[in-house]
Amino acid sequence: MDREILLMQPKAGKWENLGIRSPDGLLTMAALPKSEGYNIKILDLRLEKDWKSALVKHLDNNPLLVATSCMTGIQIKYALEASKFVKQHDKKIPVIWGGIHPTFMPEQTLENENVDIVVIDEGDLTFIDVIKTLEAGKPLNEVLGIAYKDETGKIHRNPPRPLIKDLDLLPDLPYELIDINKYYG
């Protein structure tokens, strides 16, 4: 539980000119692990002038994993760039993608050499399951709601995780992980 779990928000291109919203998707992913005592860090690459230097500081801490969220469109370019940077720093760090694009295109997303695991659909329960599985050094074949590459590069898609019936049972978003003053309303 001491190793850092890094969640990174990729750049979004010209959309950033409209203002930068808080990374609510990452905060949603962080809520359950944070409530269970995991060392969650959020790095918003949209706010960093030199995002590579900021990312290296986290990667030097030997994180358990690096996860990102990605929409279809230009954000894929930036998420791939950041994922490649992680793997160039240390190939052993698992890179996990969630969000709408990997949900709709999990196998295509995993065809990229810099993506190891894709969370499909709701990630709240799936992400904590992935964290605990990686932390224990267990195989990913029993984690519902993911697709992943095994050590040979073969892509596997596990059965889906049932949707959460009562979202009120989930912890509140951990806004303390970000500086909310850096975002617009």
PDB file of C-alpha atoms in Angstrom:
ATOM      1  CA  MET A   1       0.000   0.000   0.000  1.00  0.00           C
ATOM      2  CA  ASP A   2       3.003   2.319   0.228  1.00  0.00           C
ATOM      3  CA  ARG A   3       3.936   2.267  -3.448  1.00  0.00           C
ATOM      4  CA  GLU A   4       2.567   5.144  -5.436  1.00  0.00           C
ATOM      5  CA  ILE A   5      -0.318   4.608  -7.823  1.00  0.00           C
ATOM      6  CA  LEU A   6      -0.080   7.327 -10.433  1.00  0.00           C
ATOM      7  CA  LEU A   7      -3.122   8.540 -12.335  1.00  0.00           C
ATOM      8  CA  MET A   8      -2.283  10.882 -15.190  1.00  0.00           C
ATOM      9  CA  GLN A   9      -4.637  13.095 -17.128  1.00  0.00           C
ATOM     10  CA  PRO A  10      -3.377  13.446 -20.713  1.00  0.00           C
ATOM     11  CA  LYS A  11      -3.378  16.682 -22.640  1.00  0.00           C
ATOM     12  CA  ALA A  12      -6.410  17.354 -24.824  1.00  0.00           C
ATOM     13  CA  GLY A  13      -5.091  19.646 -27.547  1.00  0.00           C
ATOM     14  CA  LYS A  14      -7.131  22.694 -28.540  1.00  0.00           C
ATOM     15  CA  TRP A  15      -9.879  21.739 -26.081  1.00  0.00           C
ATOM     16  CA  GLU A  16      -7.605  23.150 -23.378  1.00  0.00           C
ATOM     17  CA  ASN A  17      -8.069  26.626 -24.879  1.00  0.00           C
ATOM     18  CA  LEU A  18     -11.644  26.524 -23.577  1.00  0.00           C
ATOM     19  CA  GLY A  19     -10.390  26.071 -20.023  1.00  0.00           C
ATOM     20  CA  ILE A  20      -9.344  23.027 -18.060  1.00  0.00           C
ATOM     21  CA  ARG A  21     -11.916  21.111 -16.042  1.00  0.00           C
ATOM     22  CA  SER A  22     -10.977  19.030 -13.034  1.00  0.00           C
ATOM     23  CA  PRO A  23     -10.076  15.415 -13.890  1.00  0.00           C
ATOM     24  CA  ASP A  24     -13.310  13.963 -12.494  1.00  0.00           C
ATOM     25  CA  GLY A  25     -12.810  10.619 -14.261  1.00  0.00           C
ATOM     26  CA  LEU A  26      -9.490  10.128 -12.501  1.00  0.00           C
ATOM     27  CA  LEU A  27     -10.953  11.303  -9.213  1.00  0.00           C
ATOM     28  CA  THR A  28     -13.675   8.694  -9.615  1.00  0.00           C
ATOM     29  CA  MET A  29     -11.013   6.036 -10.181  1.00  0.00           C
ATOM     30  CA  ALA A  30      -9.037   7.275  -7.174  1.00  0.00           C
ATOM     31  CA  ALA A  31     -11.932   7.314  -4.702  1.00  0.00           C
ATOM     32  CA  LEU A  32     -12.075   3.656  -3.710  1.00  0.00           C
ATOM     33  CA  PRO A  33      -8.307   2.988  -3.555  1.00  0.00           C
ATOM     34  CA  LYS A  34      -7.770   6.245  -1.627  1.00  0.00           C
ATOM     35  CA  SER A  35     -10.486   5.262   0.861  1.00  0.00           C
ATOM     36  CA  GLU A  36      -8.665   1.949   1.372  1.00  0.00           C
ATOM     37  CA  GLY A  37      -5.383   3.680   2.179  1.00  0.00           C
ATOM     38  CA  TYR A  38      -3.566   3.440  -1.142  1.00  0.00           C
ATOM     39  CA  ASN A  39      -1.013   6.137  -2.019  1.00  0.00           C
ATOM     40  CA  ILE A  40      -2.792   7.755  -4.967  1.00  0.00           C
ATOM     41  CA  LYS A  41      -1.224  10.621  -6.906  1.00  0.00           C
ATOM     42  CA  ILE A  42      -2.811  12.557  -9.752  1.00  0.00           C
ATOM     43  CA  LEU A  43      -0.660  14.268 -12.351  1.00  0.00           C
ATOM     44  CA  ASP A  44      -2.589  16.465 -14.758  1.00  0.00           C
ATOM     45  CA  LEU A  45      -0.371  16.840 -17.807  1.00  0.00           C
ATOM     46  CA  ARG A  46      -2.626  19.636 -19.076  1.00  0.00           C
ATOM     47  CA  LEU A  47      -1.374  21.856 -16.235  1.00  0.00           C
ATOM     48  CA  GLU A  48       2.334  21.085 -16.606  1.00  0.00           C
ATOM     49  CA  LYS A  49       4.514  23.240 -18.846  1.00  0.00           C
ATOM     50  CA  ASP A  50       7.211  20.534 -18.674  1.00  0.00           C
ATOM     51  CA  TRP A  51       5.075  17.442 -18.163  1.00  0.00           C
ATOM     52  CA  LYS A  52       7.949  15.042 -18.831  1.00  0.00           C
ATOM     53  CA  SER A  53       9.981  16.357 -15.895  1.00  0.00           C
ATOM     54  CA  ALA A  54       6.914  16.246 -13.662  1.00  0.00           C
ATOM     55  CA  LEU A  55       6.212  12.670 -14.756  1.00  0.00           C
ATOM     56  CA  VAL A  56       9.814  11.547 -14.181  1.00  0.00           C
ATOM     57  CA  LYS A  57       9.571  12.654 -10.540  1.00  0.00           C
ATOM     58  CA  HIS A  58       6.701  10.193 -10.097  1.00  0.00           C
ATOM     59  CA  LEU A  59       8.302   7.428 -12.161  1.00  0.00           C
ATOM     60  CA  ASP A  60      11.472   7.658 -10.061  1.00  0.00           C
ATOM     61  CA  ASN A  61       9.309   6.602  -7.089  1.00  0.00           C
ATOM     62  CA  ASN A  62       8.783   3.192  -8.757  1.00  0.00           C
ATOM     63  CA  PRO A  63       4.976   3.330  -8.898  1.00  0.00           C
ATOM     64  CA  LEU A  64       2.946   0.121  -8.761  1.00  0.00           C
ATOM     65  CA  LEU A  65       1.217   1.271 -11.951  1.00  0.00           C
ATOM     66  CA  VAL A  66       0.398   4.265 -14.099  1.00  0.00           C
ATOM     67  CA  ALA A  67      -3.181   4.711 -15.265  1.00  0.00           C
ATOM     68  CA  THR A  68      -4.762   7.190 -17.633  1.00  0.00           C
ATOM     69  CA  SER A  69      -8.170   7.966 -19.051  1.00  0.00           C
ATOM     70  CA  CYS A  70      -8.715   8.639 -22.718  1.00  0.00           C
ATOM     71  CA  MET A  71     -11.472   9.868 -24.996  1.00  0.00           C
ATOM     72  CA  THR A  72     -11.618   9.118 -28.704  1.00  0.00           C
ATOM     73  CA  GLY A  73     -10.005  11.915 -30.710  1.00  0.00           C
ATOM     74  CA  ILE A  74      -6.853  13.971 -30.315  1.00  0.00           C
ATOM     75  CA  GLN A  75      -6.477  12.945 -26.676  1.00  0.00           C
ATOM     76  CA  ILE A  76      -5.372   9.490 -27.883  1.00  0.00           C
ATOM     77  CA  LYS A  77      -2.226  11.071 -29.362  1.00  0.00           C
ATOM     78  CA  TYR A  78      -1.305  12.644 -26.036  1.00  0.00           C
ATOM     79  CA  ALA A  79      -2.179   9.578 -23.969  1.00  0.00           C
ATOM     80  CA  LEU A  80      -0.016   7.427 -26.274  1.00  0.00           C
ATOM     81  CA  GLU A  81       2.847   9.909 -25.996  1.00  0.00           C
ATOM     82  CA  ALA A  82       2.680   9.836 -22.189  1.00  0.00           C
ATOM     83  CA  SER A  83       2.344   6.028 -22.113  1.00  0.00           C
ATOM     84  CA  LYS A  84       5.387   5.663 -24.376  1.00  0.00           C
ATOM     85  CA  PHE A  85       7.332   8.000 -22.092  1.00  0.00           C
ATOM     86  CA  VAL A  86       6.449   5.803 -19.074  1.00  0.00           C
ATOM     87  CA  LYS A  87       7.598   2.647 -20.883  1.00  0.00           C
ATOM     88  CA  GLN A  88      10.828   4.299 -22.064  1.00  0.00           C
ATOM     89  CA  HIS A  89      11.549   5.146 -18.440  1.00  0.00           C
ATOM     90  CA  ASP A  90      10.758   1.614 -17.163  1.00  0.00           C
ATOM     91  CA  LYS A  91       9.173  -1.124 -19.296  1.00  0.00           C
ATOM     92  CA  LYS A  92       8.069  -3.014 -16.161  1.00  0.00           C
ATOM     93  CA  ILE A  93       5.626  -0.344 -14.968  1.00  0.00           C
ATOM     94  CA  PRO A  94       2.123  -1.493 -15.955  1.00  0.00           C
ATOM     95  CA  VAL A  95       0.262   1.106 -18.012  1.00  0.00           C
ATOM     96  CA  ILE A  96      -3.520   0.972 -17.694  1.00  0.00           C
ATOM     97  CA  TRP A  97      -6.031   2.808 -19.867  1.00  0.00           C
ATOM     98  CA  GLY A  98      -9.645   3.520 -19.003  1.00  0.00           C
ATOM     99  CA  GLY A  99     -12.281   5.796 -20.438  1.00  0.00           C
ATOM    100  CA  ILE A 100     -14.588   5.831 -23.392  1.00  0.00           C
ATOM    101  CA  HIS A 101     -12.077   5.018 -26.140  1.00  0.00           C
ATOM    102  CA  PRO A 102     -10.543   1.909 -24.543  1.00  0.00           C
ATOM    103  CA  THR A 103     -14.023   0.780 -23.485  1.00  0.00           C
ATOM    104  CA  PHE A 104     -15.208   0.766 -27.100  1.00  0.00           C
ATOM    105  CA  MET A 105     -11.895  -0.339 -28.627  1.00  0.00           C
ATOM    106  CA  PRO A 106     -10.098  -2.491 -26.019  1.00  0.00           C
ATOM    107  CA  GLU A 107      -8.266  -4.828 -28.385  1.00  0.00           C
ATOM    108  CA  GLN A 108      -7.213  -2.001 -30.700  1.00  0.00           C
ATOM    109  CA  THR A 109      -5.961  -0.016 -27.691  1.00  0.00           C
ATOM    110  CA  LEU A 110      -3.925  -2.992 -26.480  1.00  0.00           C
ATOM    111  CA  GLU A 111      -2.296  -3.397 -29.881  1.00  0.00           C
ATOM    112  CA  ASN A 112      -0.112  -0.466 -28.870  1.00  0.00           C
ATOM    113  CA  GLU A 113       3.076  -1.756 -27.249  1.00  0.00           C
ATOM    114  CA  ASN A 114       2.856   0.855 -24.475  1.00  0.00           C
ATOM    115  CA  VAL A 115      -0.562  -0.175 -23.105  1.00  0.00           C
ATOM    116  CA  ASP A 116      -0.802  -3.269 -20.899  1.00  0.00           C
ATOM    117  CA  ILE A 117      -4.317  -3.303 -19.435  1.00  0.00           C
ATOM    118  CA  VAL A 118      -7.627  -1.730 -20.453  1.00  0.00           C
ATOM    119  CA  VAL A 119     -10.498  -1.153 -18.040  1.00  0.00           C
ATOM    120  CA  ILE A 120     -13.813  -1.621 -19.827  1.00  0.00           C
ATOM    121  CA  ASP A 121     -16.984   0.249 -18.751  1.00  0.00           C
ATOM    122  CA  GLU A 122     -17.234   1.418 -15.125  1.00  0.00           C
ATOM    123  CA  GLY A 123     -13.839   1.384 -13.525  1.00  0.00           C
ATOM    124  CA  ASP A 124     -14.592   2.018  -9.855  1.00  0.00           C
ATOM    125  CA  LEU A 125     -14.579  -1.631  -8.709  1.00  0.00           C
ATOM    126  CA  THR A 126     -12.474  -2.928 -11.581  1.00  0.00           C
ATOM    127  CA  PHE A 127      -9.584  -0.542 -10.903  1.00  0.00           C
ATOM    128  CA  ILE A 128      -9.260  -1.477  -7.228  1.00  0.00           C
ATOM    129  CA  ASP A 129      -9.368  -5.134  -8.283  1.00  0.00           C
ATOM    130  CA  VAL A 130      -6.541  -4.511 -10.778  1.00  0.00           C
ATOM    131  CA  ILE A 131      -4.499  -2.709  -8.101  1.00  0.00           C
ATOM    132  CA  LYS A 132      -4.877  -5.554  -5.601  1.00  0.00           C
ATOM    133  CA  THR A 133      -4.116  -8.188  -8.254  1.00  0.00           C
ATOM    134  CA  LEU A 134      -0.936  -6.426  -9.404  1.00  0.00           C
ATOM    135  CA  GLU A 135       0.113  -5.735  -5.825  1.00  0.00           C
ATOM    136  CA  ALA A 136      -0.236  -9.443  -4.972  1.00  0.00           C
ATOM    137  CA  GLY A 137       1.588 -10.479  -8.144  1.00  0.00           C
ATOM    138  CA  LYS A 138      -1.357 -12.603  -9.236  1.00  0.00           C
ATOM    139  CA  PRO A 139      -2.489 -13.225 -12.829  1.00  0.00           C
ATOM    140  CA  LEU A 140      -5.097 -10.883 -14.297  1.00  0.00           C
ATOM    141  CA  ASN A 141      -7.326 -13.635 -15.704  1.00  0.00           C
ATOM    142  CA  GLU A 142      -9.881 -13.389 -12.875  1.00  0.00           C
ATOM    143  CA  VAL A 143     -10.326  -9.603 -12.914  1.00  0.00           C
ATOM    144  CA  LEU A 144     -13.742  -8.838 -14.386  1.00  0.00           C
ATOM    145  CA  GLY A 145     -14.109  -5.940 -16.807  1.00  0.00           C
ATOM    146  CA  ILE A 146     -10.627  -5.783 -18.301  1.00  0.00           C
ATOM    147  CA  ALA A 147      -8.676  -6.725 -21.378  1.00  0.00           C
ATOM    148  CA  TYR A 148      -4.927  -7.218 -21.079  1.00  0.00           C
ATOM    149  CA  LYS A 149      -1.796  -8.563 -22.693  1.00  0.00           C
ATOM    150  CA  ASP A 150      -0.051 -11.544 -21.170  1.00  0.00           C
ATOM    151  CA  GLU A 151       3.748 -11.881 -21.013  1.00  0.00           C
ATOM    152  CA  THR A 152       3.800 -13.232 -24.579  1.00  0.00           C
ATOM    153  CA  GLY A 153       1.834 -10.240 -25.908  1.00  0.00           C
ATOM    154  CA  LYS A 154      -1.377 -12.209 -26.484  1.00  0.00           C
ATOM    155  CA  ILE A 155      -4.518 -10.139 -25.829  1.00  0.00           C
ATOM    156  CA  HIS A 156      -7.149 -11.545 -23.468  1.00  0.00           C
ATOM    157  CA  ARG A 157     -10.584 -10.114 -22.737  1.00  0.00           C
ATOM    158  CA  ASN A 158     -12.150 -11.127 -19.434  1.00  0.00           C
ATOM    159  CA  PRO A 159     -15.908 -11.325 -18.789  1.00  0.00           C
ATOM    160  CA  PRO A 160     -17.590  -7.982 -18.068  1.00  0.00           C
ATOM    161  CA  ARG A 161     -18.121  -6.705 -14.550  1.00  0.00           C
ATOM    162  CA  PRO A 162     -21.770  -6.094 -13.639  1.00  0.00           C
ATOM    163  CA  LEU A 163     -22.683  -2.416 -13.438  1.00  0.00           C
ATOM    164  CA  ILE A 164     -22.786  -0.886  -9.976  1.00  0.00           C
ATOM    165  CA  LYS A 165     -26.383  -0.821  -8.788  1.00  0.00           C
ATOM    166  CA  ASP A 166     -26.038   1.764  -5.994  1.00  0.00           C
ATOM    167  CA  LEU A 167     -23.492   4.495  -6.701  1.00  0.00           C
ATOM    168  CA  ASP A 168     -24.220   6.031  -3.298  1.00  0.00           C
ATOM    169  CA  LEU A 169     -22.176   3.208  -1.748  1.00  0.00           C
ATOM    170  CA  LEU A 170     -19.009   4.530  -3.395  1.00  0.00           C
ATOM    171  CA  PRO A 171     -16.787   6.993  -1.501  1.00  0.00           C
ATOM    172  CA  ASP A 172     -16.882  10.702  -2.295  1.00  0.00           C
ATOM    173  CA  LEU A 173     -14.441  11.999  -4.876  1.00  0.00           C
ATOM    174  CA  PRO A 174     -11.069  12.801  -3.241  1.00  0.00           C
ATOM    175  CA  TYR A 175     -10.726  16.404  -4.390  1.00  0.00           C
ATOM    176  CA  GLU A 176      -7.876  16.795  -1.886  1.00  0.00           C
ATOM    177  CA  LEU A 177      -5.667  15.009  -4.465  1.00  0.00           C
ATOM    178  CA  ILE A 178      -5.741  18.048  -6.776  1.00  0.00           C
ATOM    179  CA  ASP A 179      -5.428  21.815  -6.445  1.00  0.00           C
ATOM    180  CA  ILE A 180      -9.012  22.704  -7.348  1.00  0.00           C
ATOM    181  CA  ASN A 181      -8.047  26.373  -7.833  1.00  0.00           C
ATOM    182  CA  LYS A 182      -6.204  25.428 -11.050  1.00  0.00           C
ATOM    183  CA  TYR A 183      -9.449  24.422 -12.749  1.00  0.00           C
ATOM    184  CA  TYR A 184     -12.429  26.344 -14.003  1.00  0.00           C
ATOM    185  CA  GLY A 185     -15.897  25.726 -12.531  1.00  0.00           C
TER     186      GLY A 185
END
